[in-house]
Amino acid sequence: MLLCAGYVVPVTSDPIVDGAVLVRNGRIRDIGSSEMLRLRYPDEETRDYGQAVLLPGFVDLHTHLENSVMRGMVHDVPYAQWLLAVNEISARMSTHDWNESAVLGGLEALSSGITCIADITSTGASLRAAQKLGLRGVIYREVTAMDKSRVDAAIHLAADDIESWSEAVDSDRLLVGIAPAPLFSCHPLVLKRVAKYAGDDLPVAMHLAGSREESNFIQYGSSTFSVHNMQGKRGYVEVPPWLPTGTSPVQYALNWDAFKPAHVLAIHCVHVDEDDINTLKQNNVSIAVCPRCNAQLGMGVAPMSEFLDQGFAVGIGSDSPAATNSTDMLIEMRNAMLVQRAINVKFLSSQAVLEAATIGGARAIHLDDQIGSLEIGKMADIIAIDISSSHQMPTTDHVSAVVGTTSGSDVVMSMVGGTIRYEQNRWHVDVEVAKNIATIIGIRGKLRR
């Protein structure tokens, strides 16, 4: 199949005007000018997307697809209040609800140009949805236990799930990892046990230093998660109450071996200082920034520009749809760029943000040899974004046009491994889209009641 468009942006090499990409057997086999490739492959099926940009599919470095049904249900509140409300809603959801919700999130991901996800789940719904929809990704099984006596049992249960999940999916597209729960909701021994279990092979993801509440709770034992004067149980913590550590979340995690595994992805990293950044760098930790969620919930701003300057593998995550109300990497990229420009002396370019959403995210989950850029031999995870609208054209900088003006609604095609999964408002997936949407309406009605 020959994909043609007004512009091809490989990300790791120079853009091509009037370009084309040849896809065969799920991989990119040639790339160059449209005229040259049409002459070279005259009998090849051709799809011409006109005044569009062909790009590598976006890597959404942090998602919770199964929360998609909750979008818009908790709004205009800060992080801690939002989290408690989401947990209350979650308690009313069944396994069926989680599965349908994750499918909805996956459909929206494909329609907004996301071809690869890094998702944390305790239910497995995201894994099942990604398998059905043909998404690529790493799915992390979340594990938690606040009581020390329950830690080993929780790890054992997670290990059983990881084994069964790995056997149930296409291993060429989906990998399974493990994720300790947020620091304020698990015993520190969970971090040590996860690190030992993961070793050098299993990918690990963890929420880290994401909010002021978390940072204050870890250091001082006080915040909205405070346990002072509690009886029995308050918030996330059981008796005996939490003892403040006097150190930052990053240093606390370090003390419990959280960064020992070979492949660790730290999510958020908003409330970090110079020592924290050095610690993360020394331990080769990858970073997922979630600018829109952080802004929406008043969590703060991650030092993305500094992470990039320090040479981290940095990508962008959309986080929970229950916070951002949509899964749209283009809006996410624009938010990241504008916020960083507003608070930093150094100017963050459109190209740098695009790299974070593609090859940067791929590096962060150690898949950059397979995806993240348009290169011969890599998997054909390719998207097409229409830039023919009046607010985008004419332009002499198509990367700036994509990052600065487009949204998920401008995506006209998403391909994963050489198979078109979304094109021109139609999904080519193994689910009944209309039935899923009807089911979601019913679930939302139940949750609202």
Short mmCIF file of C-alpha atoms in Angstrom, two decimals:
data_model
loop_
_atom_site.label_atom_id
_atom_site.label_comp_id
_atom_site.label_asym_id
_atom_site.label_seq_id
_atom_site.Cartn_x
_atom_site.Cartn_y
_atom_site.Cartn_z
CA MET A 1 0.00 0.00 0.00
CA LEU A 2 1.30 3.44 -0.96
CA LEU A 3 0.28 6.31 1.34
CA CYS A 4 0.59 9.78 -0.22
CA ALA A 5 0.07 13.25 1.22
CA GLY A 6 1.08 16.86 0.80
CA TYR A 7 3.67 16.42 3.55
CA VAL A 8 5.48 13.50 5.16
CA VAL A 9 7.10 14.20 8.54
CA PRO A 10 9.34 11.27 9.53
CA VAL A 11 10.24 13.13 12.81
CA THR A 12 13.83 11.86 12.92
CA SER A 13 14.69 13.14 9.44
CA ASP A 14 13.77 16.07 7.21
CA PRO A 15 10.14 16.52 6.10
CA ILE A 16 9.19 15.65 2.53
CA VAL A 17 6.85 17.83 0.50
CA ASP A 18 4.46 15.81 -1.69
CA GLY A 19 5.72 12.64 -0.05
CA ALA A 20 4.75 9.00 0.16
CA VAL A 21 5.33 5.95 2.36
CA LEU A 22 5.27 2.36 1.10
CA VAL A 23 3.78 -0.17 3.54
CA ARG A 24 4.11 -3.92 3.08
CA ASN A 25 3.63 -6.77 5.55
CA GLY A 26 3.05 -4.39 8.40
CA ARG A 27 6.28 -2.46 7.99
CA ILE A 28 7.58 0.63 6.23
CA ARG A 29 9.44 -0.50 3.12
CA ASP A 30 10.18 2.79 1.35
CA ILE A 31 9.76 6.52 1.85
CA GLY A 32 10.32 9.48 -0.45
CA SER A 33 8.62 11.79 -2.89
CA SER A 34 5.19 10.80 -4.11
CA GLU A 35 6.23 11.13 -7.74
CA MET A 36 9.24 8.87 -7.31
CA LEU A 37 7.41 6.16 -5.36
CA ARG A 38 4.44 6.14 -7.75
CA LEU A 39 6.88 5.49 -10.61
CA ARG A 40 8.79 2.89 -8.62
CA TYR A 41 5.65 0.98 -7.57
CA PRO A 42 3.11 1.53 -10.39
CA ASP A 43 0.92 -1.45 -9.43
CA GLU A 44 0.71 -0.61 -5.72
CA GLU A 45 -2.65 0.25 -4.14
CA THR A 46 -2.49 4.00 -3.47
CA ARG A 47 -4.28 6.13 -0.89
CA ASP A 48 -3.83 9.87 -1.35
CA TYR A 49 -4.78 12.04 1.64
CA GLY A 50 -4.30 15.31 -0.21
CA GLN A 51 -3.41 18.38 1.87
CA ALA A 52 -2.52 16.31 4.92
CA VAL A 53 0.55 15.38 6.94
CA LEU A 54 1.69 11.78 7.31
CA LEU A 55 3.28 11.21 10.72
CA PRO A 56 4.25 8.31 12.97
CA GLY A 57 1.35 7.40 15.24
CA PHE A 58 1.29 9.14 18.60
CA VAL A 59 2.55 7.31 21.69
CA ASP A 60 0.26 8.15 24.61
CA LEU A 61 2.67 7.54 27.46
CA HIS A 62 0.11 7.48 30.26
CA THR A 63 -3.54 6.51 29.96
CA HIS A 64 -6.40 5.06 31.97
CA LEU A 65 -8.71 4.04 29.12
CA GLU A 66 -11.10 2.27 31.46
CA ASN A 67 -12.03 5.63 33.06
CA SER A 68 -13.47 6.99 29.82
CA VAL A 69 -17.10 6.54 30.88
CA MET A 70 -16.52 8.96 33.77
CA ARG A 71 -15.59 11.95 31.65
CA GLY A 72 -17.40 15.09 32.74
CA MET A 73 -18.72 13.54 35.94
CA VAL A 74 -16.23 15.23 38.25
CA HIS A 75 -15.18 18.69 37.19
CA ASP A 76 -13.94 22.02 38.50
CA VAL A 77 -12.33 20.51 41.60
CA PRO A 78 -8.68 20.10 42.70
CA TYR A 79 -6.77 16.84 42.52
CA ALA A 80 -7.48 15.30 45.94
CA GLN A 81 -11.20 16.05 45.78
CA TRP A 82 -11.34 14.74 42.22
CA LEU A 83 -9.56 11.52 43.18
CA LEU A 84 -11.92 10.76 46.04
CA ALA A 85 -14.96 11.40 43.84
CA VAL A 86 -13.62 9.18 41.04
CA ASN A 87 -12.98 6.38 43.52
CA GLU A 88 -16.54 6.65 44.76
CA ILE A 89 -17.88 6.39 41.20
CA SER A 90 -15.53 3.50 40.43
CA ALA A 91 -17.00 1.47 43.28
CA ARG A 92 -20.31 1.37 41.39
CA MET A 93 -18.82 -0.05 38.18
CA SER A 94 -18.97 -3.71 37.20
CA THR A 95 -16.46 -5.71 35.15
CA HIS A 96 -18.71 -5.22 32.13
CA ASP A 97 -18.75 -1.47 32.71
CA TRP A 98 -14.96 -1.30 32.88
CA ASN A 99 -14.61 -3.29 29.66
CA GLU A 100 -17.05 -1.13 27.71
CA SER A 101 -15.49 2.04 29.09
CA ALA A 102 -12.00 0.96 27.99
CA VAL A 103 -13.28 0.21 24.48
CA LEU A 104 -14.73 3.71 24.28
CA GLY A 105 -11.35 5.13 25.30
CA GLY A 106 -9.56 3.00 22.73
CA LEU A 107 -11.89 4.11 19.94
CA GLU A 108 -11.24 7.74 20.78
CA ALA A 109 -7.50 7.10 20.95
CA LEU A 110 -7.45 5.69 17.43
CA SER A 111 -9.59 8.50 16.06
CA SER A 112 -7.19 11.08 17.50
CA GLY A 113 -4.05 9.50 16.06
CA ILE A 114 -2.88 7.47 19.05
CA THR A 115 -1.55 4.10 17.92
CA CYS A 116 0.40 3.10 21.04
CA ILE A 117 -0.57 3.44 24.70
CA ALA A 118 1.08 2.93 28.09
CA ASP A 119 -1.87 2.20 30.35
CA ILE A 120 -2.17 1.42 34.06
CA THR A 121 -5.08 -0.81 35.08
CA SER A 122 -6.15 -3.00 37.96
CA THR A 123 -9.05 -4.60 36.10
CA GLY A 124 -7.39 -5.62 32.82
CA ALA A 125 -10.07 -3.80 30.84
CA SER A 126 -7.53 -1.67 28.97
CA LEU A 127 -5.63 -4.78 27.91
CA ARG A 128 -8.75 -6.45 26.55
CA ALA A 129 -9.79 -3.28 24.71
CA ALA A 130 -6.35 -2.80 23.15
CA GLN A 131 -6.34 -6.41 21.99
CA LYS A 132 -9.77 -6.02 20.36
CA LEU A 133 -9.04 -2.68 18.74
CA GLY A 134 -5.59 -3.52 17.38
CA LEU A 135 -3.76 -0.90 19.46
CA ARG A 136 -0.11 -1.27 20.32
CA GLY A 137 1.11 -0.68 23.85
CA VAL A 138 2.39 -1.59 27.27
CA ILE A 139 -0.31 -2.40 29.83
CA TYR A 140 0.77 -2.20 33.46
CA ARG A 141 -1.03 -4.24 36.09
CA GLU A 142 -1.47 -1.99 39.13
CA VAL A 143 -0.77 -3.55 42.53
CA THR A 144 -1.48 -2.11 45.97
CA ALA A 145 -1.66 -3.08 49.62
CA MET A 146 -1.64 -0.63 52.50
CA ASP A 147 -1.26 -3.31 55.15
CA LYS A 148 2.24 -4.80 55.29
CA SER A 149 0.85 -8.28 55.93
CA ARG A 150 -1.03 -8.17 52.60
CA VAL A 151 1.84 -7.09 50.37
CA ASP A 152 3.12 -10.53 49.38
CA ALA A 153 -0.39 -11.75 48.58
CA ALA A 154 -1.02 -8.68 46.43
CA ILE A 155 2.22 -9.26 44.49
CA HIS A 156 1.37 -12.93 44.00
CA LEU A 157 -2.08 -12.06 42.64
CA ALA A 158 -0.57 -9.47 40.31
CA ALA A 159 1.99 -12.00 39.07
CA ASP A 160 -0.79 -14.47 38.24
CA ASP A 161 -2.65 -11.76 36.28
CA ILE A 162 0.49 -10.70 34.42
CA GLU A 163 1.10 -14.28 33.34
CA SER A 164 -2.46 -14.86 32.16
CA TRP A 165 -2.71 -11.44 30.48
CA SER A 166 0.52 -12.05 28.58
CA GLU A 167 -0.80 -15.33 27.23
CA ALA A 168 -4.09 -13.77 26.12
CA VAL A 169 -2.77 -11.04 23.81
CA ASP A 170 -0.79 -10.57 20.63
CA SER A 171 2.74 -10.27 21.99
CA ASP A 172 3.90 -8.48 18.84
CA ARG A 173 1.64 -5.55 19.75
CA LEU A 174 1.07 -5.69 23.50
CA LEU A 175 3.46 -6.07 26.41
CA VAL A 176 2.42 -6.48 30.04
CA GLY A 177 4.17 -4.75 32.92
CA ILE A 178 3.56 -3.92 36.57
CA ALA A 179 2.80 -0.67 38.41
CA PRO A 180 2.85 0.02 42.13
CA ALA A 181 -0.09 2.15 43.21
CA PRO A 182 0.51 5.84 44.06
CA LEU A 183 2.80 6.30 47.06
CA PHE A 184 0.04 7.55 49.34
CA SER A 185 -2.08 4.45 48.74
CA CYS A 186 0.37 1.58 49.19
CA HIS A 187 2.79 0.27 51.79
CA PRO A 188 6.40 1.08 50.81
CA LEU A 189 7.21 -2.62 50.78
CA VAL A 190 5.10 -2.81 47.61
CA LEU A 191 7.80 -0.76 45.85
CA LYS A 192 10.54 -3.14 46.95
CA ARG A 193 8.57 -6.26 45.99
CA VAL A 194 7.62 -4.80 42.59
CA ALA A 195 11.26 -3.96 41.90
CA LYS A 196 12.38 -7.47 42.79
CA TYR A 197 9.66 -9.08 40.69
CA ALA A 198 10.29 -6.88 37.65
CA GLY A 199 14.07 -7.21 37.58
CA ASP A 200 15.67 -6.48 34.23
CA ASP A 201 12.84 -7.81 32.09
CA LEU A 202 9.42 -6.52 33.14
CA PRO A 203 8.49 -2.88 32.45
CA VAL A 204 7.47 -0.82 35.47
CA ALA A 205 5.39 2.38 35.63
CA MET A 206 4.64 4.49 38.68
CA HIS A 207 2.85 7.72 39.51
CA LEU A 208 5.44 9.92 41.19
CA ALA A 209 5.55 13.45 42.66
CA GLY A 210 2.41 14.39 40.82
CA SER A 211 0.65 16.68 43.27
CA ARG A 212 1.30 19.01 46.18
CA GLU A 213 -0.94 16.79 48.29
CA GLU A 214 1.25 13.76 47.62
CA SER A 215 4.46 15.68 48.19
CA ASN A 216 3.27 17.18 51.48
CA PHE A 217 1.87 13.86 52.63
CA ILE A 218 5.14 11.98 52.02
CA GLN A 219 7.32 14.68 53.58
CA TYR A 220 5.19 16.01 56.41
CA GLY A 221 2.31 13.55 56.89
CA SER A 222 -0.14 16.35 56.22
CA SER A 223 -2.24 17.49 53.26
CA THR A 224 -5.74 16.65 52.12
CA PHE A 225 -4.61 13.05 52.72
CA SER A 226 -3.80 13.93 56.35
CA VAL A 227 -4.22 11.20 58.94
CA HIS A 228 -4.12 13.39 62.04
CA ASN A 229 -6.83 12.57 64.58
CA MET A 230 -8.27 9.81 62.45
CA GLN A 231 -10.10 6.87 63.93
CA GLY A 232 -9.95 3.43 62.32
CA LYS A 233 -9.34 4.59 58.77
CA ARG A 234 -9.32 7.92 57.04
CA GLY A 235 -8.67 8.53 53.37
CA TYR A 236 -6.20 5.95 52.12
CA VAL A 237 -4.32 5.09 55.28
CA GLU A 238 -5.13 2.59 58.01
CA VAL A 239 -4.14 2.71 61.67
CA PRO A 240 -1.37 3.12 62.70
CA PRO A 241 -1.24 6.47 60.95
CA TRP A 242 1.34 7.50 58.39
CA LEU A 243 4.66 8.65 59.75
CA PRO A 244 6.11 11.55 57.74
CA THR A 245 9.38 10.68 56.01
CA GLY A 246 10.91 14.16 55.85
CA THR A 247 11.98 13.58 52.26
CA SER A 248 10.61 14.06 48.76
CA PRO A 249 8.53 11.42 46.95
CA VAL A 250 11.45 10.71 44.60
CA GLN A 251 13.94 10.12 47.43
CA TYR A 252 11.35 8.09 49.32
CA ALA A 253 10.84 5.85 46.29
CA LEU A 254 14.61 5.53 45.88
CA ASN A 255 14.93 4.33 49.49
CA TRP A 256 12.55 1.48 48.69
CA ASP A 257 14.36 0.34 45.52
CA ALA A 258 11.68 1.67 43.17
CA PHE A 259 14.22 2.55 40.48
CA LYS A 260 16.18 -0.72 40.51
CA PRO A 261 14.34 -2.38 37.59
CA ALA A 262 15.88 -1.82 34.17
CA HIS A 263 12.76 -0.21 32.64
CA VAL A 264 11.05 2.31 34.92
CA LEU A 265 8.60 4.94 33.70
CA ALA A 266 7.86 7.76 36.18
CA ILE A 267 4.58 9.58 35.56
CA HIS A 268 4.05 13.30 36.29
CA CYS A 269 7.24 14.26 38.21
CA VAL A 270 5.83 17.72 38.88
CA HIS A 271 7.12 18.36 42.39
CA VAL A 272 10.80 17.61 41.95
CA ASP A 273 13.93 19.58 42.79
CA GLU A 274 17.46 19.42 41.41
CA ASP A 275 18.43 16.48 43.62
CA ASP A 276 15.32 14.57 42.52
CA ILE A 277 16.07 15.17 38.86
CA ASN A 278 19.66 13.98 39.36
CA THR A 279 18.39 10.86 41.12
CA LEU A 280 16.00 10.05 38.30
CA LYS A 281 18.72 10.64 35.71
CA GLN A 282 21.29 8.49 37.53
CA ASN A 283 18.79 5.64 37.61
CA ASN A 284 17.91 5.96 33.90
CA VAL A 285 14.24 6.60 34.65
CA SER A 286 11.97 7.62 31.75
CA ILE A 287 9.44 10.43 32.22
CA ALA A 288 5.80 10.79 31.19
CA VAL A 289 4.46 14.34 31.52
CA CYS A 290 0.70 14.93 31.57
CA PRO A 291 0.29 18.69 31.10
CA ARG A 292 -3.45 18.95 30.62
CA CYS A 293 -4.39 16.76 33.58
CA ASN A 294 -1.86 18.55 35.80
CA ALA A 295 -3.31 21.93 34.83
CA GLN A 296 -6.94 20.83 35.03
CA LEU A 297 -6.57 19.46 38.57
CA GLY A 298 -4.22 22.15 39.86
CA MET A 299 -1.34 19.71 40.32
CA GLY A 300 1.38 22.02 39.03
CA VAL A 301 3.70 22.03 36.02
CA ALA A 302 6.35 19.41 35.33
CA PRO A 303 9.78 20.78 34.29
CA MET A 304 9.53 19.21 30.85
CA SER A 305 12.09 21.52 29.25
CA GLU A 306 14.61 20.65 31.95
CA PHE A 307 13.97 16.93 31.51
CA LEU A 308 14.64 17.30 27.78
CA ASP A 309 17.80 19.35 28.40
CA GLN A 310 19.06 16.67 30.78
CA GLY A 311 18.65 13.99 28.12
CA PHE A 312 15.78 12.04 29.65
CA ALA A 313 13.55 9.88 27.50
CA VAL A 314 10.45 12.09 27.77
CA GLY A 315 6.99 11.48 26.38
CA ILE A 316 3.50 12.91 26.81
CA GLY A 317 0.48 11.23 28.39
CA SER A 318 -3.19 12.14 28.23
CA ASP A 319 -3.87 10.57 31.66
CA SER A 320 -7.41 9.84 32.81
CA PRO A 321 -10.34 10.93 30.60
CA ALA A 322 -12.19 11.44 33.89
CA ALA A 323 -9.91 14.45 34.41
CA THR A 324 -9.38 15.82 30.91
CA ASN A 325 -12.74 14.77 29.40
CA SER A 326 -11.12 13.66 26.14
CA THR A 327 -8.23 11.64 24.78
CA ASP A 328 -6.56 14.02 22.34
CA MET A 329 -2.78 14.04 21.99
CA LEU A 330 -2.79 17.06 19.70
CA ILE A 331 -4.45 19.21 22.34
CA GLU A 332 -2.11 17.64 24.90
CA MET A 333 0.94 18.60 22.84
CA ARG A 334 -0.24 22.17 22.43
CA ASN A 335 -0.88 22.51 26.16
CA ALA A 336 2.59 21.17 26.89
CA MET A 337 4.21 23.61 24.48
CA LEU A 338 2.33 26.70 25.63
CA VAL A 339 2.76 26.07 29.35
CA GLN A 340 6.47 25.41 29.00
CA ARG A 341 6.91 28.55 26.91
CA ALA A 342 5.05 30.57 29.53
CA ILE A 343 7.13 29.48 32.53
CA ASN A 344 10.59 28.88 31.03
CA VAL A 345 13.20 31.18 29.57
CA LYS A 346 14.10 28.54 27.02
CA PHE A 347 11.64 28.40 24.13
CA LEU A 348 10.17 24.91 23.55
CA SER A 349 9.68 24.34 19.83
CA SER A 350 6.85 22.58 18.03
CA GLN A 351 9.37 20.05 16.75
CA ALA A 352 10.51 19.20 20.28
CA VAL A 353 6.93 18.63 21.41
CA LEU A 354 6.16 16.50 18.36
CA GLU A 355 9.23 14.40 19.09
CA ALA A 356 8.04 13.89 22.67
CA ALA A 357 4.67 12.64 21.41
CA THR A 358 6.27 10.17 19.00
CA ILE A 359 9.89 9.02 19.18
CA GLY A 360 10.32 10.34 22.74
CA GLY A 361 7.41 8.28 24.00
CA ALA A 362 8.71 5.26 22.10
CA ARG A 363 12.14 5.65 23.73
CA ALA A 364 10.54 5.94 27.16
CA ILE A 365 9.01 2.46 26.82
CA HIS A 366 11.99 1.07 24.89
CA LEU A 367 10.12 0.58 21.61
CA ASP A 368 12.00 3.20 19.59
CA ASP A 369 13.60 0.50 17.43
CA GLN A 370 10.10 -0.41 16.24
CA ILE A 371 7.93 2.72 16.32
CA GLY A 372 7.99 6.49 16.89
CA SER A 373 9.34 7.62 13.52
CA LEU A 374 8.83 6.88 9.84
CA GLU A 375 11.90 4.85 8.90
CA ILE A 376 12.40 1.93 6.55
CA GLY A 377 12.08 -1.31 8.50
CA LYS A 378 10.01 0.07 11.35
CA MET A 379 6.44 -0.98 12.07
CA ALA A 380 3.89 0.87 9.96
CA ASP A 381 2.18 2.83 12.74
CA ILE A 382 1.18 5.85 10.66
CA ILE A 383 -1.42 8.61 10.88
CA ALA A 384 -2.69 11.28 8.52
CA ILE A 385 -3.75 14.72 9.78
CA ASP A 386 -5.69 17.09 7.54
CA ILE A 387 -4.28 20.64 7.54
CA SER A 388 -6.44 22.10 4.77
CA SER A 389 -8.64 24.20 7.08
CA SER A 390 -8.47 27.98 6.84
CA HIS A 391 -6.84 28.34 10.27
CA GLN A 392 -3.99 26.09 9.15
CA MET A 393 -3.28 27.09 5.55
CA PRO A 394 -1.31 28.44 3.86
CA THR A 395 1.71 27.45 5.91
CA THR A 396 5.41 27.18 5.40
CA ASP A 397 5.84 25.17 8.60
CA HIS A 398 3.63 22.09 8.64
CA VAL A 399 5.00 20.86 12.01
CA SER A 400 3.94 24.14 13.60
CA ALA A 401 0.57 23.87 11.87
CA VAL A 402 0.02 20.39 13.31
CA VAL A 403 1.09 21.19 16.86
CA GLY A 404 -0.27 24.72 17.00
CA THR A 405 -3.65 24.44 15.29
CA THR A 406 -4.98 20.89 14.91
CA SER A 407 -6.96 18.60 17.19
CA GLY A 408 -8.11 15.00 17.14
CA SER A 409 -10.97 15.90 14.83
CA ASP A 410 -8.43 16.65 12.08
CA VAL A 411 -7.04 13.10 12.10
CA VAL A 412 -8.28 11.31 8.98
CA MET A 413 -6.43 8.00 9.25
CA SER A 414 -4.73 5.83 11.87
CA MET A 415 -2.78 2.71 10.94
CA VAL A 416 -1.27 0.18 13.36
CA GLY A 417 1.18 -2.39 12.02
CA GLY A 418 0.10 -1.79 8.44
CA THR A 419 -3.63 -2.20 9.17
CA ILE A 420 -5.89 0.85 8.94
CA ARG A 421 -7.90 0.97 12.16
CA TYR A 422 -9.57 4.34 11.63
CA GLU A 423 -10.26 6.31 8.47
CA GLN A 424 -12.61 9.17 7.63
CA ASN A 425 -14.89 8.79 10.69
CA ARG A 426 -15.06 5.00 10.44
CA TRP A 427 -13.38 2.44 12.68
CA HIS A 428 -12.13 -0.85 11.25
CA VAL A 429 -12.03 -2.82 14.47
CA ASP A 430 -13.43 -5.96 16.05
CA VAL A 431 -16.19 -4.22 18.03
CA GLU A 432 -19.62 -2.83 17.23
CA VAL A 433 -19.05 0.88 17.70
CA ALA A 434 -22.71 1.90 17.78
CA LYS A 435 -23.49 -0.81 20.33
CA ASN A 436 -20.60 0.31 22.52
CA ILE A 437 -21.80 3.91 22.49
CA ALA A 438 -25.35 2.86 23.37
CA THR A 439 -24.02 0.75 26.24
CA ILE A 440 -21.90 3.63 27.50
CA ILE A 441 -24.96 5.91 27.61
CA GLY A 442 -26.66 3.35 29.82
CA ILE A 443 -23.66 3.02 32.12
CA ARG A 444 -23.37 6.79 32.50
CA GLY A 445 -27.02 6.98 33.45
CA LYS A 446 -26.48 4.35 36.13
CA LEU A 447 -23.41 6.10 37.51
CA ARG A 448 -25.13 9.49 37.63
CA ARG A 449 -28.03 8.02 39.58
#
